[in-house]
Amino acid sequence: MMFSTRTRRLALAATATAAAAALALSGCSPAETGGDFDPEAEVELTFTWWGNDDRAARYQTLIDAFNEQYPNITINGNFTDFPSYWEVRQTEAAGGGLPDVWQFSDSYLRQYGEPGLLLDLGTVSEYVDFEAFDDALLGTGQLEGAQYSLPTGYSAWAVFQNDDLLAELGVEPYPGGTTYEEYSEWMAEVTAAGAAAGVYGGTDYTQRIQNFENVLRAQGKNLYTADGGLGFTEDELAAYWEMGAADRESVTVPQSRLEEIAPVSGFGAKLTASEMSWSNFLGGYLAESGAASLTMVAPPLDVDGGQDLYRQAGLQMAISADTEHPEAAALFLDFVVNSPEAGEIFGTTLGFPASSTKLAGATLEGADAQVADYLDSVADRIGAAPPVPVIGYGSLEQTFWDLGKSIGLGAVSVEDAVQQFFDEAAVILGQ
């Protein structure tokens, strides 16, 4: 087993003697973790995250709850929006000034983990409860056997449907889990029924790299290999984009129409009755569309028994490798990802709680309960976590989407789009 059994409460009592014993057992020296935790010492930690005022208020409430247990650990927090967040981290990384504890993303695991900028959480295992996570979720923060981050929550890919629109058009809801061909047939039925109202069955699903990922995973493959390369061929990508050719002609909402309403999606604008996305988008879709009721069902699947889905746990927490207080930082990280207080304060706003102890503190009602029910309904479709995203994953995902939209506009052929994608991937991946 990778980590020793422990509880967070034990960590407070596990003063210098216990910590030293644990380090001795793990073969680590105190110097490797920055020394033992002294519960009487005054410690200051920097903590940063991306988000908005609502998230900031919740984090402050959580910090206050943490300080009730650890009054000697001062948390100096700050936040920015997402793009600025990573620009600042890059500058800090270059100057050796990364925050002690920071909100992290698995998309950057290779970028910060491979050069040794993240603390191996295994070196502070006495202060973090790893057993509250199952192995698949732990895997989202692991690189070459080391645990560099832990998820705050997770979601799964889903087909969203607007129940109001379908009732108005008199079309039965998509049942979920059919073949892609049957999903297209259902979308065509909606589009025919909604012609007078300008409503379509859905959006061209081949634009999204996540749907391609599901097609690959159903065949036992992944977008990326474990060593950071592409996990598919040019022919496989061409075949995927060609899957949507017939739908683009007369079934899905025209891309030119979507360009007119951007950044609102076709589903959010009630131009389409369905759209595929992550389950944690439910609250946003409800607010954007104004629909009284949205339903989530399983995405299409062409391989019987295929485990194409996975629990996406992109939002994580990490500790910088050069922190002067690794044990205190680990106590705070543990409180954020594992405590019932975090579950009570954040609910599912950081994703559906990935930790069983955090989940125990959450009250699941309304949209939160609907997300929980959906995740239960697709449990048999959930497979192993995919390999760690390659460096530059965010850029490749956006390129994939942009090329998919260009295909929809007729601005580029599938053949040329495939070539452009592989050309850019070669530059980003250095291949």
Tab-separated table of C-alpha atoms in Angstrom, residues 4-347:
chain	number	residue	atom	x	y	z
A	4	SER	CA	0.194	4.543	5.872
A	5	THR	CA	-3.176	4.462	7.662
A	6	ARG	CA	-3.920	7.608	9.571
A	7	THR	CA	-6.545	10.138	10.436
A	8	ARG	CA	-6.346	13.878	10.299
A	9	ARG	CA	-7.100	14.160	13.998
A	10	LEU	CA	-4.153	11.930	14.721
A	11	ALA	CA	-1.923	14.394	12.918
A	12	LEU	CA	-2.466	17.067	15.570
A	13	ALA	CA	-1.367	14.674	18.273
A	14	ALA	CA	1.413	13.319	16.099
A	15	THR	CA	4.024	15.812	17.192
A	16	ALA	CA	7.701	15.659	16.558
A	17	THR	CA	8.203	12.146	17.871
A	18	ALA	CA	5.483	10.515	15.783
A	19	ALA	CA	6.411	12.416	12.645
A	20	ALA	CA	10.048	11.464	13.042
A	21	ALA	CA	9.049	7.830	13.452
A	22	ALA	CA	6.941	7.941	10.321
A	23	LEU	CA	9.758	9.475	8.342
A	24	ALA	CA	12.117	6.823	9.588
A	25	LEU	CA	9.714	4.090	8.517
A	26	SER	CA	9.274	5.619	5.079
A	27	GLY	CA	12.987	5.943	4.644
A	28	CYS	CA	12.826	9.751	4.376
A	29	SER	CA	14.997	12.121	6.345
A	30	PRO	CA	13.491	15.117	8.163
A	31	ALA	CA	15.354	17.383	5.763
A	32	GLU	CA	13.337	15.954	2.861
A	33	THR	CA	10.115	17.269	4.354
A	34	GLY	CA	11.494	20.471	5.876
A	35	GLY	CA	11.413	19.199	9.475
A	36	ASP	CA	8.780	18.028	11.958
A	37	PHE	CA	5.555	19.806	12.740
A	38	ASP	CA	5.541	21.658	16.035
A	39	PRO	CA	1.913	22.365	17.075
A	40	GLU	CA	3.098	25.209	19.301
A	41	ALA	CA	5.052	27.069	16.614
A	42	GLU	CA	3.637	30.107	14.852
A	43	VAL	CA	3.526	29.399	11.105
A	44	GLU	CA	2.436	31.524	8.134
A	45	LEU	CA	1.400	29.930	4.845
A	46	THR	CA	0.598	31.507	1.490
A	47	PHE	CA	-2.445	30.064	-0.283
A	48	THR	CA	-3.801	31.009	-3.688
A	49	TRP	CA	-6.643	29.962	-5.974
A	50	TRP	CA	-8.533	31.020	-9.079
A	51	GLY	CA	-12.202	31.845	-8.847
A	52	ASN	CA	-14.602	34.597	-7.959
A	53	ASP	CA	-15.934	36.436	-4.923
A	54	ASP	CA	-18.243	33.570	-4.002
A	55	ARG	CA	-15.354	31.113	-3.910
A	56	ALA	CA	-13.240	33.608	-1.983
A	57	ALA	CA	-15.927	33.958	0.678
A	58	ARG	CA	-16.207	30.187	1.010
A	59	TYR	CA	-12.432	29.796	1.312
A	60	GLN	CA	-12.330	32.443	4.044
A	61	THR	CA	-15.030	30.565	5.952
A	62	LEU	CA	-12.992	27.395	5.547
A	63	ILE	CA	-9.807	29.118	6.733
A	64	ASP	CA	-11.682	30.348	9.815
A	65	ALA	CA	-12.823	26.781	10.530
A	66	PHE	CA	-9.257	25.522	10.063
A	67	ASN	CA	-7.934	28.101	12.513
A	68	GLU	CA	-10.348	26.874	15.169
A	69	GLN	CA	-8.294	23.670	15.166
A	70	TYR	CA	-4.927	25.147	14.256
A	71	PRO	CA	-4.821	28.713	15.627
A	72	ASN	CA	-1.033	28.856	15.256
A	73	ILE	CA	-1.144	28.444	11.450
A	74	THR	CA	-1.914	31.725	9.679
A	75	ILE	CA	-3.225	31.385	6.113
A	76	ASN	CA	-2.527	34.357	3.841
A	77	GLY	CA	-4.857	33.830	0.876
A	78	ASN	CA	-5.378	35.585	-2.460
A	79	PHE	CA	-6.972	34.797	-5.810
A	80	THR	CA	-7.201	35.826	-9.487
A	81	ASP	CA	-9.128	34.707	-12.558
A	82	PHE	CA	-8.039	31.510	-14.287
A	83	PRO	CA	-5.823	32.895	-17.136
A	84	SER	CA	-3.999	35.341	-14.842
A	85	TYR	CA	-3.562	32.612	-12.259
A	86	TRP	CA	-1.282	30.503	-14.442
A	87	GLU	CA	0.645	33.492	-15.748
A	88	VAL	CA	1.519	34.445	-12.157
A	89	ARG	CA	2.462	30.852	-11.279
A	90	GLN	CA	4.861	30.717	-14.233
A	91	THR	CA	6.559	33.899	-13.031
A	92	GLU	CA	6.763	32.571	-9.468
A	93	ALA	CA	8.133	29.248	-10.660
A	94	ALA	CA	10.916	31.035	-12.520
A	95	GLY	CA	11.830	32.996	-9.396
A	96	GLY	CA	11.375	30.215	-6.856
A	97	GLY	CA	8.444	31.883	-5.105
A	98	LEU	CA	5.465	29.582	-5.595
A	99	PRO	CA	2.828	29.689	-2.809
A	100	ASP	CA	2.974	27.120	-0.035
A	101	VAL	CA	-0.468	25.686	-0.882
A	102	TRP	CA	-2.256	26.351	-4.128
A	103	GLN	CA	-5.321	25.403	-6.078
A	104	PHE	CA	-4.034	23.253	-8.911
A	105	SER	CA	-5.146	21.590	-12.146
A	106	ASP	CA	-4.186	18.151	-13.399
A	107	SER	CA	-3.656	19.758	-16.821
A	108	TYR	CA	-0.454	21.247	-15.385
A	109	LEU	CA	0.751	18.153	-13.513
A	110	ARG	CA	3.564	17.370	-15.941
A	111	GLN	CA	4.542	21.020	-16.338
A	112	TYR	CA	5.102	21.530	-12.600
A	113	GLY	CA	5.657	17.958	-11.441
A	114	GLU	CA	8.401	16.844	-13.824
A	115	PRO	CA	10.836	19.699	-12.965
A	116	GLY	CA	10.341	19.090	-9.218
A	117	LEU	CA	8.258	22.164	-8.379
A	118	LEU	CA	5.610	20.205	-6.441
A	119	LEU	CA	6.004	18.485	-3.079
A	120	ASP	CA	5.611	14.711	-3.167
A	121	LEU	CA	2.679	14.347	-0.760
A	122	GLY	CA	3.950	10.912	0.186
A	123	THR	CA	6.642	12.694	2.231
A	124	VAL	CA	3.938	14.222	4.463
A	125	SER	CA	1.617	11.210	4.499
A	126	GLU	CA	1.134	11.429	8.276
A	127	TYR	CA	-0.795	14.648	7.756
A	128	VAL	CA	-2.965	13.783	4.740
A	129	ASP	CA	-5.749	11.208	4.568
A	130	PHE	CA	-5.275	9.444	1.222
A	131	GLU	CA	-7.658	6.623	2.102
A	132	ALA	CA	-10.707	8.875	1.708
A	133	PHE	CA	-10.119	8.684	-2.085
A	134	ASP	CA	-10.409	5.657	-4.311
A	135	ASP	CA	-7.471	4.675	-6.480
A	136	ALA	CA	-8.865	6.165	-9.712
A	137	LEU	CA	-9.222	9.609	-8.156
A	138	LEU	CA	-5.816	9.389	-6.490
A	139	GLY	CA	-4.418	8.619	-9.934
A	140	THR	CA	-5.477	12.025	-11.266
A	141	GLY	CA	-2.773	13.629	-9.103
A	142	GLN	CA	-0.019	11.053	-9.600
A	143	LEU	CA	3.025	11.230	-11.848
A	144	GLU	CA	5.508	8.376	-12.117
A	145	GLY	CA	4.339	6.874	-8.843
A	146	ALA	CA	4.417	10.082	-6.797
A	147	GLN	CA	1.296	11.832	-5.443
A	148	TYR	CA	1.716	15.518	-6.241
A	149	SER	CA	-1.869	16.759	-5.848
A	150	LEU	CA	-5.313	15.698	-4.624
A	151	PRO	CA	-8.690	16.457	-6.229
A	152	THR	CA	-11.312	18.623	-4.574
A	153	GLY	CA	-14.116	17.053	-6.622
A	154	TYR	CA	-15.003	15.354	-9.882
A	155	SER	CA	-17.557	15.186	-12.698
A	156	ALA	CA	-18.429	12.874	-15.601
A	157	TRP	CA	-19.361	13.493	-19.236
A	158	ALA	CA	-23.114	13.589	-19.887
A	159	VAL	CA	-25.836	14.365	-22.419
A	160	PHE	CA	-27.899	17.306	-21.175
A	161	GLN	CA	-31.491	17.703	-22.370
A	162	ASN	CA	-33.902	20.612	-22.092
A	163	ASP	CA	-37.094	19.015	-20.813
A	164	ASP	CA	-39.142	22.147	-21.477
A	165	LEU	CA	-38.213	22.264	-25.177
A	166	LEU	CA	-38.850	18.576	-25.715
A	167	ALA	CA	-42.288	18.843	-24.117
A	168	GLU	CA	-43.154	21.814	-26.341
A	169	LEU	CA	-42.055	19.895	-29.447
A	170	GLY	CA	-43.759	16.670	-28.387
A	171	VAL	CA	-40.561	14.580	-28.691
A	172	GLU	CA	-39.678	11.848	-26.210
A	173	PRO	CA	-36.383	12.436	-24.343
A	174	TYR	CA	-33.207	10.771	-25.515
A	175	PRO	CA	-32.867	7.638	-23.341
A	176	GLY	CA	-29.069	7.730	-23.183
A	177	GLY	CA	-26.507	5.031	-23.816
A	178	THR	CA	-27.570	4.251	-27.407
A	179	THR	CA	-25.213	4.053	-30.355
A	180	TYR	CA	-23.996	7.322	-31.891
A	181	GLU	CA	-26.105	6.553	-34.973
A	182	GLU	CA	-29.235	6.265	-32.824
A	183	TYR	CA	-28.378	9.507	-31.042
A	184	SER	CA	-28.137	11.200	-34.450
A	185	GLU	CA	-31.527	9.748	-35.393
A	186	TRP	CA	-33.021	11.197	-32.214
A	187	MET	CA	-31.460	14.601	-32.898
A	188	ALA	CA	-32.920	14.487	-36.434
A	189	GLU	CA	-36.383	13.845	-34.982
A	190	VAL	CA	-36.056	16.889	-32.720
A	191	THR	CA	-34.770	19.076	-35.539
A	192	ALA	CA	-37.720	18.072	-37.766
A	193	ALA	CA	-40.201	18.781	-34.969
A	194	GLY	CA	-38.547	22.111	-34.139
A	195	ALA	CA	-38.125	23.438	-37.685
A	196	ALA	CA	-40.774	26.135	-37.328
A	197	ALA	CA	-39.382	27.291	-33.979
A	198	GLY	CA	-35.730	27.203	-35.063
A	199	VAL	CA	-34.831	24.491	-32.554
A	200	TYR	CA	-32.298	21.743	-33.349
A	201	GLY	CA	-31.627	18.359	-31.805
A	202	GLY	CA	-28.094	19.197	-30.733
A	203	THR	CA	-24.661	20.569	-31.526
A	204	ASP	CA	-22.015	18.833	-33.655
A	205	TYR	CA	-20.528	16.597	-30.966
A	206	THR	CA	-17.416	15.881	-33.055
A	207	GLN	CA	-16.137	19.376	-32.221
A	208	ARG	CA	-15.333	18.339	-28.672
A	209	ILE	CA	-12.181	16.403	-27.889
A	210	GLN	CA	-13.950	14.819	-24.907
A	211	ASN	CA	-16.314	12.922	-27.205
A	212	PHE	CA	-13.333	11.721	-29.256
A	213	GLU	CA	-11.696	10.658	-26.000
A	214	ASN	CA	-14.779	8.603	-25.123
A	215	VAL	CA	-14.752	6.914	-28.540
A	216	LEU	CA	-11.074	6.014	-28.052
A	217	ARG	CA	-11.533	4.844	-24.453
A	218	ALA	CA	-14.393	2.530	-25.491
A	219	GLN	CA	-11.771	0.839	-27.703
A	220	GLY	CA	-9.261	0.614	-24.855
A	221	LYS	CA	-7.219	3.643	-25.945
A	222	ASN	CA	-6.676	7.185	-24.656
A	223	LEU	CA	-5.993	10.637	-26.075
A	224	TYR	CA	-2.447	10.513	-24.732
A	225	THR	CA	0.071	7.858	-23.885
A	226	ALA	CA	1.656	7.449	-20.469
A	227	ASP	CA	4.917	8.924	-21.769
A	228	GLY	CA	3.302	12.084	-23.122
A	229	GLY	CA	2.555	11.277	-26.773
A	230	LEU	CA	-0.656	11.200	-28.799
A	231	GLY	CA	-2.659	8.000	-28.363
A	232	PHE	CA	-4.373	8.037	-31.767
A	233	THR	CA	-3.554	8.161	-35.467
A	234	GLU	CA	-4.419	10.636	-38.201
A	235	ASP	CA	-6.821	8.084	-39.709
A	236	GLU	CA	-8.643	7.680	-36.385
A	237	LEU	CA	-9.081	11.432	-36.027
A	238	ALA	CA	-10.283	11.749	-39.625
A	239	ALA	CA	-12.821	8.966	-39.084
A	240	TYR	CA	-14.085	10.685	-35.936
A	241	TRP	CA	-14.601	14.067	-37.592
A	242	GLU	CA	-16.315	12.309	-40.533
A	243	MET	CA	-18.800	10.767	-38.046
A	244	GLY	CA	-20.505	14.141	-37.815
A	245	ALA	CA	-20.615	14.914	-41.554
A	246	ALA	CA	-24.248	13.909	-42.126
A	247	ASP	CA	-25.427	15.674	-38.954
A	248	ARG	CA	-23.639	18.870	-39.972
A	249	GLU	CA	-25.601	18.898	-43.247
A	250	SER	CA	-29.121	19.006	-41.843
A	251	VAL	CA	-29.431	17.896	-38.200
A	252	THR	CA	-27.274	19.906	-35.775
A	253	VAL	CA	-27.449	23.650	-35.255
A	254	PRO	CA	-25.395	25.426	-37.972
A	255	GLN	CA	-22.016	26.654	-36.768
A	256	SER	CA	-22.704	30.045	-38.361
A	257	ARG	CA	-25.695	30.432	-36.011
A	258	LEU	CA	-23.537	29.526	-33.002
A	259	GLU	CA	-20.984	32.155	-33.996
A	260	GLU	CA	-23.745	34.771	-33.768
A	261	ILE	CA	-24.626	33.956	-30.152
A	262	ALA	CA	-21.116	33.215	-28.770
A	263	PRO	CA	-20.069	32.971	-25.976
A	264	VAL	CA	-23.504	31.528	-25.084
A	265	SER	CA	-23.822	27.914	-26.224
A	266	GLY	CA	-26.635	26.660	-28.441
A	267	PHE	CA	-28.014	24.720	-25.502
A	268	GLY	CA	-27.797	27.701	-23.177
A	269	ALA	CA	-29.612	29.837	-25.770
A	270	LYS	CA	-32.310	27.154	-26.191
A	271	LEU	CA	-31.417	26.679	-29.872
A	272	THR	CA	-30.747	23.006	-29.224
A	273	ALA	CA	-32.530	20.424	-27.110
A	274	SER	CA	-29.338	18.617	-26.138
A	275	GLU	CA	-25.612	19.110	-25.654
A	276	MET	CA	-22.806	17.029	-24.176
A	277	SER	CA	-20.628	18.389	-21.377
A	278	TRP	CA	-19.369	17.727	-17.834
A	279	SER	CA	-21.976	16.966	-15.180
A	280	ASN	CA	-20.891	19.893	-13.011
A	281	PHE	CA	-22.202	22.238	-15.735
A	282	LEU	CA	-25.757	21.533	-14.602
A	283	GLY	CA	-26.043	24.592	-12.399
A	284	GLY	CA	-24.589	26.841	-15.093
A	285	TYR	CA	-26.888	25.447	-17.772
A	286	LEU	CA	-29.921	25.942	-15.544
A	287	ALA	CA	-28.988	29.570	-14.962
A	288	GLU	CA	-28.057	30.234	-18.598
A	289	SER	CA	-31.080	28.622	-20.245
A	290	GLY	CA	-33.669	29.532	-17.636
A	291	ALA	CA	-35.121	26.057	-18.068
A	292	ALA	CA	-37.265	24.707	-15.261
A	293	SER	CA	-35.893	21.219	-15.749
A	294	LEU	CA	-32.802	19.730	-17.385
A	295	THR	CA	-32.061	16.024	-17.558
A	296	MET	CA	-28.696	14.268	-17.741
A	297	VAL	CA	-28.347	10.848	-19.369
A	298	ALA	CA	-25.413	8.682	-20.435
A	299	PRO	CA	-23.589	9.631	-23.671
A	300	PRO	CA	-23.781	7.361	-26.744
A	301	LEU	CA	-21.559	4.267	-26.797
A	302	ASP	CA	-20.739	2.017	-29.761
A	303	VAL	CA	-18.912	-0.738	-27.847
A	304	ASP	CA	-20.934	-3.064	-25.627
A	305	GLY	CA	-19.563	-2.962	-22.096
A	306	GLY	CA	-17.141	-0.174	-22.954
A	307	GLN	CA	-15.882	1.883	-20.016
A	308	ASP	CA	-15.430	5.100	-21.891
A	309	LEU	CA	-16.254	7.537	-19.084
A	310	TYR	CA	-14.082	8.547	-16.172
A	311	ARG	CA	-14.302	10.771	-13.145
A	312	GLN	CA	-12.753	14.023	-14.275
A	313	ALA	CA	-11.010	15.559	-11.292
A	314	GLY	CA	-9.230	18.530	-12.822
A	315	LEU	CA	-9.475	20.929	-9.865
A	316	GLN	CA	-6.870	19.840	-7.334
A	317	MET	CA	-4.715	21.072	-4.431
A	318	ALA	CA	-0.916	20.982	-4.311
A	319	ILE	CA	2.024	22.108	-2.168
A	320	SER	CA	5.151	23.747	-3.529
A	321	ALA	CA	8.341	21.737	-3.202
A	322	ASP	CA	10.226	24.685	-1.692
A	323	THR	CA	7.750	25.406	1.110
A	324	GLU	CA	9.478	25.939	4.452
A	325	HIS	CA	6.544	24.365	6.310
A	326	PRO	CA	5.565	21.157	4.502
A	327	GLU	CA	3.796	19.574	7.484
A	328	ALA	CA	1.679	22.642	8.247
A	329	ALA	CA	0.930	23.006	4.520
A	330	ALA	CA	-0.128	19.350	4.423
A	331	LEU	CA	-2.492	19.868	7.363
A	332	PHE	CA	-4.170	22.742	5.540
A	333	LEU	CA	-4.319	20.877	2.206
A	334	ASP	CA	-5.896	17.941	4.015
A	335	PHE	CA	-8.495	20.241	5.559
A	336	VAL	CA	-9.434	21.623	2.121
A	337	VAL	CA	-9.789	18.263	0.348
A	338	ASN	CA	-10.941	16.002	3.187
A	339	SER	CA	-12.703	17.790	6.011
A	340	PRO	CA	-16.485	17.576	6.535
A	341	GLU	CA	-16.297	21.331	7.069
A	342	ALA	CA	-15.108	21.733	3.453
A	343	GLY	CA	-18.018	19.579	2.276
A	344	GLU	CA	-20.492	21.687	4.232
A	345	ILE	CA	-19.038	25.008	3.051
A	346	PHE	CA	-18.410	24.194	-0.621
A	347	GLY	CA	-21.061	21.552	-1.447
